[in-house]
Amino acid sequence: MTAPRTVTVQTSDHGPVNIPCPHWCTGAYHQEGGARVDITHTGPENELTVPTSSGPTRLMATVLEQRPFTEGATGRGVFIDVEIDGEYHPTGPHGLDAMADALVENASILRAEARRLTTLLAQEGK
Ligand SMILES: [Zn+2]
């Protein structure tokens, strides 16, 4: 396990803040000049896509996050922020499993539609 590096973030309300930064953090949201409460550790984004006739199309994205000074509902622990259509949904392990289960259930709808379309095309002789 790599020891966290220490970074200094200049804040508007607490001056320079020295914080340990986890190894997975890209540092993209150590916003210089912002409020200390808004400092966020973020990992790299994972984009979930599906192939469409227009090319790969984004369904959602996930980002590992931690907000070490927040007073908000997300708390100060690590979570996954799930972005869907521009909306962000802080999510824990059970929520992620529920989303994965729903995606699998929705996949069965697409498979059923594929079988239905195949049958209709065969009936039309195409
Ligand atoms: Zn960080």
mmCIF file with all atom_site columns, C-alpha atoms and ligand atoms in Angstrom:
data_model
loop_
_atom_site.group_PDB
_atom_site.id
_atom_site.type_symbol
_atom_site.label_atom_id
_atom_site.label_alt_id
_atom_site.label_comp_id
_atom_site.label_asym_id
_atom_site.label_entity_id
_atom_site.label_seq_id
_atom_site.pdbx_PDB_ins_code
_atom_site.Cartn_x
_atom_site.Cartn_y
_atom_site.Cartn_z
_atom_site.occupancy
_atom_site.B_iso_or_equiv
_atom_site.pdbx_formal_charge
_atom_site.auth_seq_id
_atom_site.auth_comp_id
_atom_site.auth_asym_id
_atom_site.auth_atom_id
_atom_site.pdbx_PDB_model_num
ATOM   1   C  CA . MET A 1 1   ? 0.000   0.000   0.000   1.00 0.00 ? 1   MET A CA 1
ATOM   2   C  CA . THR A 1 2   ? 1.387   3.353   -1.025  1.00 0.00 ? 2   THR A CA 1
ATOM   3   C  CA . ALA A 1 3   ? 1.359   6.080   1.629   1.00 0.00 ? 3   ALA A CA 1
ATOM   4   C  CA . PRO A 1 4   ? -0.817  9.033   0.626   1.00 0.00 ? 4   PRO A CA 1
ATOM   5   C  CA . ARG A 1 5   ? 1.063   12.020  -0.718  1.00 0.00 ? 5   ARG A CA 1
ATOM   6   C  CA . THR A 1 6   ? 0.451   15.365  0.907   1.00 0.00 ? 6   THR A CA 1
ATOM   7   C  CA . VAL A 1 7   ? -0.806  18.209  -1.239  1.00 0.00 ? 7   VAL A CA 1
ATOM   8   C  CA . THR A 1 8   ? -1.365  21.869  -0.460  1.00 0.00 ? 8   THR A CA 1
ATOM   9   C  CA . VAL A 1 9   ? -4.529  23.500  -1.737  1.00 0.00 ? 9   VAL A CA 1
ATOM   10  C  CA . GLN A 1 10  ? -4.974  27.268  -1.511  1.00 0.00 ? 10  GLN A CA 1
ATOM   11  C  CA . THR A 1 11  ? -8.508  27.953  -0.246  1.00 0.00 ? 11  THR A CA 1
ATOM   12  C  CA . SER A 1 12  ? -10.541 31.151  -0.020  1.00 0.00 ? 12  SER A CA 1
ATOM   13  C  CA . ASP A 1 13  ? -11.641 30.507  3.560   1.00 0.00 ? 13  ASP A CA 1
ATOM   14  C  CA . HIS A 1 14  ? -8.782  28.611  5.291   1.00 0.00 ? 14  HIS A CA 1
ATOM   15  C  CA . GLY A 1 15  ? -5.707  29.723  3.342   1.00 0.00 ? 15  GLY A CA 1
ATOM   16  C  CA . PRO A 1 16  ? -3.291  26.944  2.383   1.00 0.00 ? 16  PRO A CA 1
ATOM   17  C  CA . VAL A 1 17  ? -4.649  23.541  3.442   1.00 0.00 ? 17  VAL A CA 1
ATOM   18  C  CA . ASN A 1 18  ? -2.286  20.555  3.626   1.00 0.00 ? 18  ASN A CA 1
ATOM   19  C  CA . ILE A 1 19  ? -4.124  17.294  3.086   1.00 0.00 ? 19  ILE A CA 1
ATOM   20  C  CA . PRO A 1 20  ? -3.165  13.683  2.452   1.00 0.00 ? 20  PRO A CA 1
ATOM   21  C  CA . CYS A 1 21  ? -4.188  12.752  -1.076  1.00 0.00 ? 21  CYS A CA 1
ATOM   22  C  CA . PRO A 1 22  ? -5.040  9.089   -1.750  1.00 0.00 ? 22  PRO A CA 1
ATOM   23  C  CA . HIS A 1 23  ? -3.018  7.217   -4.379  1.00 0.00 ? 23  HIS A CA 1
ATOM   24  C  CA . TRP A 1 24  ? -6.047  6.904   -6.691  1.00 0.00 ? 24  TRP A CA 1
ATOM   25  C  CA . CYS A 1 25  ? -6.696  10.677  -6.828  1.00 0.00 ? 25  CYS A CA 1
ATOM   26  C  CA . THR A 1 26  ? -5.902  12.458  -10.084 1.00 0.00 ? 26  THR A CA 1
ATOM   27  C  CA . GLY A 1 27  ? -5.865  15.862  -8.319  1.00 0.00 ? 27  GLY A CA 1
ATOM   28  C  CA . ALA A 1 28  ? -8.284  17.279  -10.896 1.00 0.00 ? 28  ALA A CA 1
ATOM   29  C  CA . TYR A 1 29  ? -10.631 18.689  -8.225  1.00 0.00 ? 29  TYR A CA 1
ATOM   30  C  CA . HIS A 1 30  ? -8.188  20.247  -5.803  1.00 0.00 ? 30  HIS A CA 1
ATOM   31  C  CA . GLN A 1 31  ? -9.624  23.593  -6.794  1.00 0.00 ? 31  GLN A CA 1
ATOM   32  C  CA . GLU A 1 32  ? -7.205  26.399  -5.979  1.00 0.00 ? 32  GLU A CA 1
ATOM   33  C  CA . GLY A 1 33  ? -9.016  29.397  -4.487  1.00 0.00 ? 33  GLY A CA 1
ATOM   34  C  CA . GLY A 1 34  ? -12.236 27.575  -3.682  1.00 0.00 ? 34  GLY A CA 1
ATOM   35  C  CA . ALA A 1 35  ? -13.761 26.835  -0.313  1.00 0.00 ? 35  ALA A CA 1
ATOM   36  C  CA . ARG A 1 36  ? -12.087 24.130  1.793   1.00 0.00 ? 36  ARG A CA 1
ATOM   37  C  CA . VAL A 1 37  ? -15.396 22.265  2.004   1.00 0.00 ? 37  VAL A CA 1
ATOM   38  C  CA . ASP A 1 38  ? -15.338 21.838  -1.791  1.00 0.00 ? 38  ASP A CA 1
ATOM   39  C  CA . ILE A 1 39  ? -11.957 20.047  -1.951  1.00 0.00 ? 39  ILE A CA 1
ATOM   40  C  CA . THR A 1 40  ? -12.618 16.699  -3.594  1.00 0.00 ? 40  THR A CA 1
ATOM   41  C  CA . HIS A 1 41  ? -10.360 13.740  -4.304  1.00 0.00 ? 41  HIS A CA 1
ATOM   42  C  CA . THR A 1 42  ? -11.352 12.148  -7.614  1.00 0.00 ? 42  THR A CA 1
ATOM   43  C  CA . GLY A 1 43  ? -10.177 9.082   -9.471  1.00 0.00 ? 43  GLY A CA 1
ATOM   44  C  CA . PRO A 1 44  ? -10.174 8.597   -13.221 1.00 0.00 ? 44  PRO A CA 1
ATOM   45  C  CA . GLU A 1 45  ? -13.572 8.493   -14.937 1.00 0.00 ? 45  GLU A CA 1
ATOM   46  C  CA . ASN A 1 46  ? -14.959 5.210   -16.238 1.00 0.00 ? 46  ASN A CA 1
ATOM   47  C  CA . GLU A 1 47  ? -17.347 5.696   -19.133 1.00 0.00 ? 47  GLU A CA 1
ATOM   48  C  CA . LEU A 1 48  ? -20.016 3.086   -19.856 1.00 0.00 ? 48  LEU A CA 1
ATOM   49  C  CA . THR A 1 49  ? -21.143 3.092   -23.483 1.00 0.00 ? 49  THR A CA 1
ATOM   50  C  CA . VAL A 1 50  ? -23.253 1.093   -25.887 1.00 0.00 ? 50  VAL A CA 1
ATOM   51  C  CA . PRO A 1 51  ? -22.658 0.705   -29.623 1.00 0.00 ? 51  PRO A CA 1
ATOM   52  C  CA . THR A 1 52  ? -25.279 2.557   -31.697 1.00 0.00 ? 52  THR A CA 1
ATOM   53  C  CA . SER A 1 53  ? -25.719 3.371   -35.381 1.00 0.00 ? 53  SER A CA 1
ATOM   54  C  CA . SER A 1 54  ? -24.033 6.702   -34.542 1.00 0.00 ? 54  SER A CA 1
ATOM   55  C  CA . GLY A 1 55  ? -21.064 5.029   -32.845 1.00 0.00 ? 55  GLY A CA 1
ATOM   56  C  CA . PRO A 1 56  ? -20.358 4.434   -29.166 1.00 0.00 ? 56  PRO A CA 1
ATOM   57  C  CA . THR A 1 57  ? -22.901 6.342   -27.072 1.00 0.00 ? 57  THR A CA 1
ATOM   58  C  CA . ARG A 1 58  ? -22.437 7.188   -23.417 1.00 0.00 ? 58  ARG A CA 1
ATOM   59  C  CA . LEU A 1 59  ? -24.874 5.665   -20.933 1.00 0.00 ? 59  LEU A CA 1
ATOM   60  C  CA . MET A 1 60  ? -23.224 6.777   -17.724 1.00 0.00 ? 60  MET A CA 1
ATOM   61  C  CA . ALA A 1 61  ? -19.900 7.422   -16.083 1.00 0.00 ? 61  ALA A CA 1
ATOM   62  C  CA . THR A 1 62  ? -18.475 6.549   -12.691 1.00 0.00 ? 62  THR A CA 1
ATOM   63  C  CA . VAL A 1 63  ? -15.837 8.360   -10.646 1.00 0.00 ? 63  VAL A CA 1
ATOM   64  C  CA . LEU A 1 64  ? -14.329 7.401   -7.289  1.00 0.00 ? 64  LEU A CA 1
ATOM   65  C  CA . GLU A 1 65  ? -14.593 10.398  -4.959  1.00 0.00 ? 65  GLU A CA 1
ATOM   66  C  CA . GLN A 1 66  ? -13.917 11.576  -1.435  1.00 0.00 ? 66  GLN A CA 1
ATOM   67  C  CA . ARG A 1 67  ? -14.710 14.992  0.035   1.00 0.00 ? 67  ARG A CA 1
ATOM   68  C  CA . PRO A 1 68  ? -12.566 15.269  3.169   1.00 0.00 ? 68  PRO A CA 1
ATOM   69  C  CA . PHE A 1 69  ? -14.167 18.470  4.544   1.00 0.00 ? 69  PHE A CA 1
ATOM   70  C  CA . THR A 1 70  ? -17.763 18.198  3.402   1.00 0.00 ? 70  THR A CA 1
ATOM   71  C  CA . GLU A 1 71  ? -20.689 18.648  5.758   1.00 0.00 ? 71  GLU A CA 1
ATOM   72  C  CA . GLY A 1 72  ? -22.989 17.279  3.067   1.00 0.00 ? 72  GLY A CA 1
ATOM   73  C  CA . ALA A 1 73  ? -25.000 14.101  2.810   1.00 0.00 ? 73  ALA A CA 1
ATOM   74  C  CA . THR A 1 74  ? -22.237 12.219  0.977   1.00 0.00 ? 74  THR A CA 1
ATOM   75  C  CA . GLY A 1 75  ? -20.153 12.231  4.147   1.00 0.00 ? 75  GLY A CA 1
ATOM   76  C  CA . ARG A 1 76  ? -16.366 12.207  4.213   1.00 0.00 ? 76  ARG A CA 1
ATOM   77  C  CA . GLY A 1 77  ? -15.851 8.590   3.179   1.00 0.00 ? 77  GLY A CA 1
ATOM   78  C  CA . VAL A 1 78  ? -15.080 7.203   -0.260  1.00 0.00 ? 78  VAL A CA 1
ATOM   79  C  CA . PHE A 1 79  ? -17.978 6.685   -2.667  1.00 0.00 ? 79  PHE A CA 1
ATOM   80  C  CA . ILE A 1 80  ? -18.661 6.353   -6.392  1.00 0.00 ? 80  ILE A CA 1
ATOM   81  C  CA . ASP A 1 81  ? -20.306 9.314   -8.097  1.00 0.00 ? 81  ASP A CA 1
ATOM   82  C  CA . VAL A 1 82  ? -22.457 7.970   -10.923 1.00 0.00 ? 82  VAL A CA 1
ATOM   83  C  CA . GLU A 1 83  ? -23.204 10.483  -13.686 1.00 0.00 ? 83  GLU A CA 1
ATOM   84  C  CA . ILE A 1 84  ? -26.282 9.808   -15.792 1.00 0.00 ? 84  ILE A CA 1
ATOM   85  C  CA . ASP A 1 85  ? -27.416 12.420  -18.327 1.00 0.00 ? 85  ASP A CA 1
ATOM   86  C  CA . GLY A 1 86  ? -25.644 15.223  -16.476 1.00 0.00 ? 86  GLY A CA 1
ATOM   87  C  CA . GLU A 1 87  ? -27.017 14.309  -13.046 1.00 0.00 ? 87  GLU A CA 1
ATOM   88  C  CA . TYR A 1 88  ? -24.654 13.021  -10.335 1.00 0.00 ? 88  TYR A CA 1
ATOM   89  C  CA . HIS A 1 89  ? -25.674 10.258  -7.948  1.00 0.00 ? 89  HIS A CA 1
ATOM   90  C  CA . PRO A 1 90  ? -23.336 9.527   -5.005  1.00 0.00 ? 90  PRO A CA 1
ATOM   91  C  CA . THR A 1 91  ? -23.514 5.764   -4.611  1.00 0.00 ? 91  THR A CA 1
ATOM   92  C  CA . GLY A 1 92  ? -22.232 3.097   -2.247  1.00 0.00 ? 92  GLY A CA 1
ATOM   93  C  CA . PRO A 1 93  ? -21.540 -0.599  -2.889  1.00 0.00 ? 93  PRO A CA 1
ATOM   94  C  CA . HIS A 1 94  ? -25.190 -1.713  -2.504  1.00 0.00 ? 94  HIS A CA 1
ATOM   95  C  CA . GLY A 1 95  ? -26.429 1.016   -4.837  1.00 0.00 ? 95  GLY A CA 1
ATOM   96  C  CA . LEU A 1 96  ? -23.834 0.066   -7.454  1.00 0.00 ? 96  LEU A CA 1
ATOM   97  C  CA . ASP A 1 97  ? -24.907 -3.575  -7.262  1.00 0.00 ? 97  ASP A CA 1
ATOM   98  C  CA . ALA A 1 98  ? -28.551 -2.506  -7.639  1.00 0.00 ? 98  ALA A CA 1
ATOM   99  C  CA . MET A 1 99  ? -27.636 -0.443  -10.733 1.00 0.00 ? 99  MET A CA 1
ATOM   100 C  CA . ALA A 1 100 ? -25.731 -3.394  -12.203 1.00 0.00 ? 100 ALA A CA 1
ATOM   101 C  CA . ASP A 1 101 ? -28.730 -5.671  -11.546 1.00 0.00 ? 101 ASP A CA 1
ATOM   102 C  CA . ALA A 1 102 ? -31.038 -3.175  -13.274 1.00 0.00 ? 102 ALA A CA 1
ATOM   103 C  CA . LEU A 1 103 ? -28.713 -2.980  -16.292 1.00 0.00 ? 103 LEU A CA 1
ATOM   104 C  CA . VAL A 1 104 ? -28.779 -6.773  -16.596 1.00 0.00 ? 104 VAL A CA 1
ATOM   105 C  CA . GLU A 1 105 ? -32.591 -6.756  -16.374 1.00 0.00 ? 105 GLU A CA 1
ATOM   106 C  CA . ASN A 1 106 ? -32.751 -4.031  -19.030 1.00 0.00 ? 106 ASN A CA 1
ATOM   107 C  CA . ALA A 1 107 ? -30.385 -6.035  -21.234 1.00 0.00 ? 107 ALA A CA 1
ATOM   108 C  CA . SER A 1 108 ? -32.971 -8.810  -21.305 1.00 0.00 ? 108 SER A CA 1
ATOM   109 C  CA . ILE A 1 109 ? -35.435 -6.322  -22.817 1.00 0.00 ? 109 ILE A CA 1
ATOM   110 C  CA . LEU A 1 110 ? -32.962 -5.529  -25.612 1.00 0.00 ? 110 LEU A CA 1
ATOM   111 C  CA . ARG A 1 111 ? -32.336 -9.258  -26.230 1.00 0.00 ? 111 ARG A CA 1
ATOM   112 C  CA . ALA A 1 112 ? -36.101 -9.903  -26.429 1.00 0.00 ? 112 ALA A CA 1
ATOM   113 C  CA . GLU A 1 113 ? -36.459 -7.008  -28.876 1.00 0.00 ? 113 GLU A CA 1
ATOM   114 C  CA . ALA A 1 114 ? -33.622 -8.428  -30.981 1.00 0.00 ? 114 ALA A CA 1
ATOM   115 C  CA . ARG A 1 115 ? -35.376 -11.841 -31.137 1.00 0.00 ? 115 ARG A CA 1
ATOM   116 C  CA . ARG A 1 116 ? -38.716 -10.160 -31.984 1.00 0.00 ? 116 ARG A CA 1
ATOM   117 C  CA . LEU A 1 117 ? -37.134 -8.103  -34.771 1.00 0.00 ? 117 LEU A CA 1
ATOM   118 C  CA . THR A 1 118 ? -35.295 -11.151 -36.126 1.00 0.00 ? 118 THR A CA 1
ATOM   119 C  CA . THR A 1 119 ? -38.613 -13.031 -36.296 1.00 0.00 ? 119 THR A CA 1
ATOM   120 C  CA . LEU A 1 120 ? -40.389 -10.141 -38.006 1.00 0.00 ? 120 LEU A CA 1
ATOM   121 C  CA . LEU A 1 121 ? -37.590 -9.726  -40.553 1.00 0.00 ? 121 LEU A CA 1
ATOM   122 C  CA . ALA A 1 122 ? -37.653 -13.471 -41.286 1.00 0.00 ? 122 ALA A CA 1
ATOM   123 C  CA . GLN A 1 123 ? -41.434 -13.320 -41.801 1.00 0.00 ? 123 GLN A CA 1
ATOM   124 C  CA . GLU A 1 124 ? -40.914 -10.497 -44.275 1.00 0.00 ? 124 GLU A CA 1
ATOM   125 C  CA . GLY A 1 125 ? -38.244 -12.552 -46.029 1.00 0.00 ? 125 GLY A CA 1
ATOM   126 C  CA . LYS A 1 126 ? -35.480 -10.060 -45.292 1.00 0.00 ? 126 LYS A CA 1
HETATM 127 ZN ZN . ZN  B 2 .   ? -6.575  14.285  -4.039  1.00 0.00 ? 1   ZN  B ZN 1
#
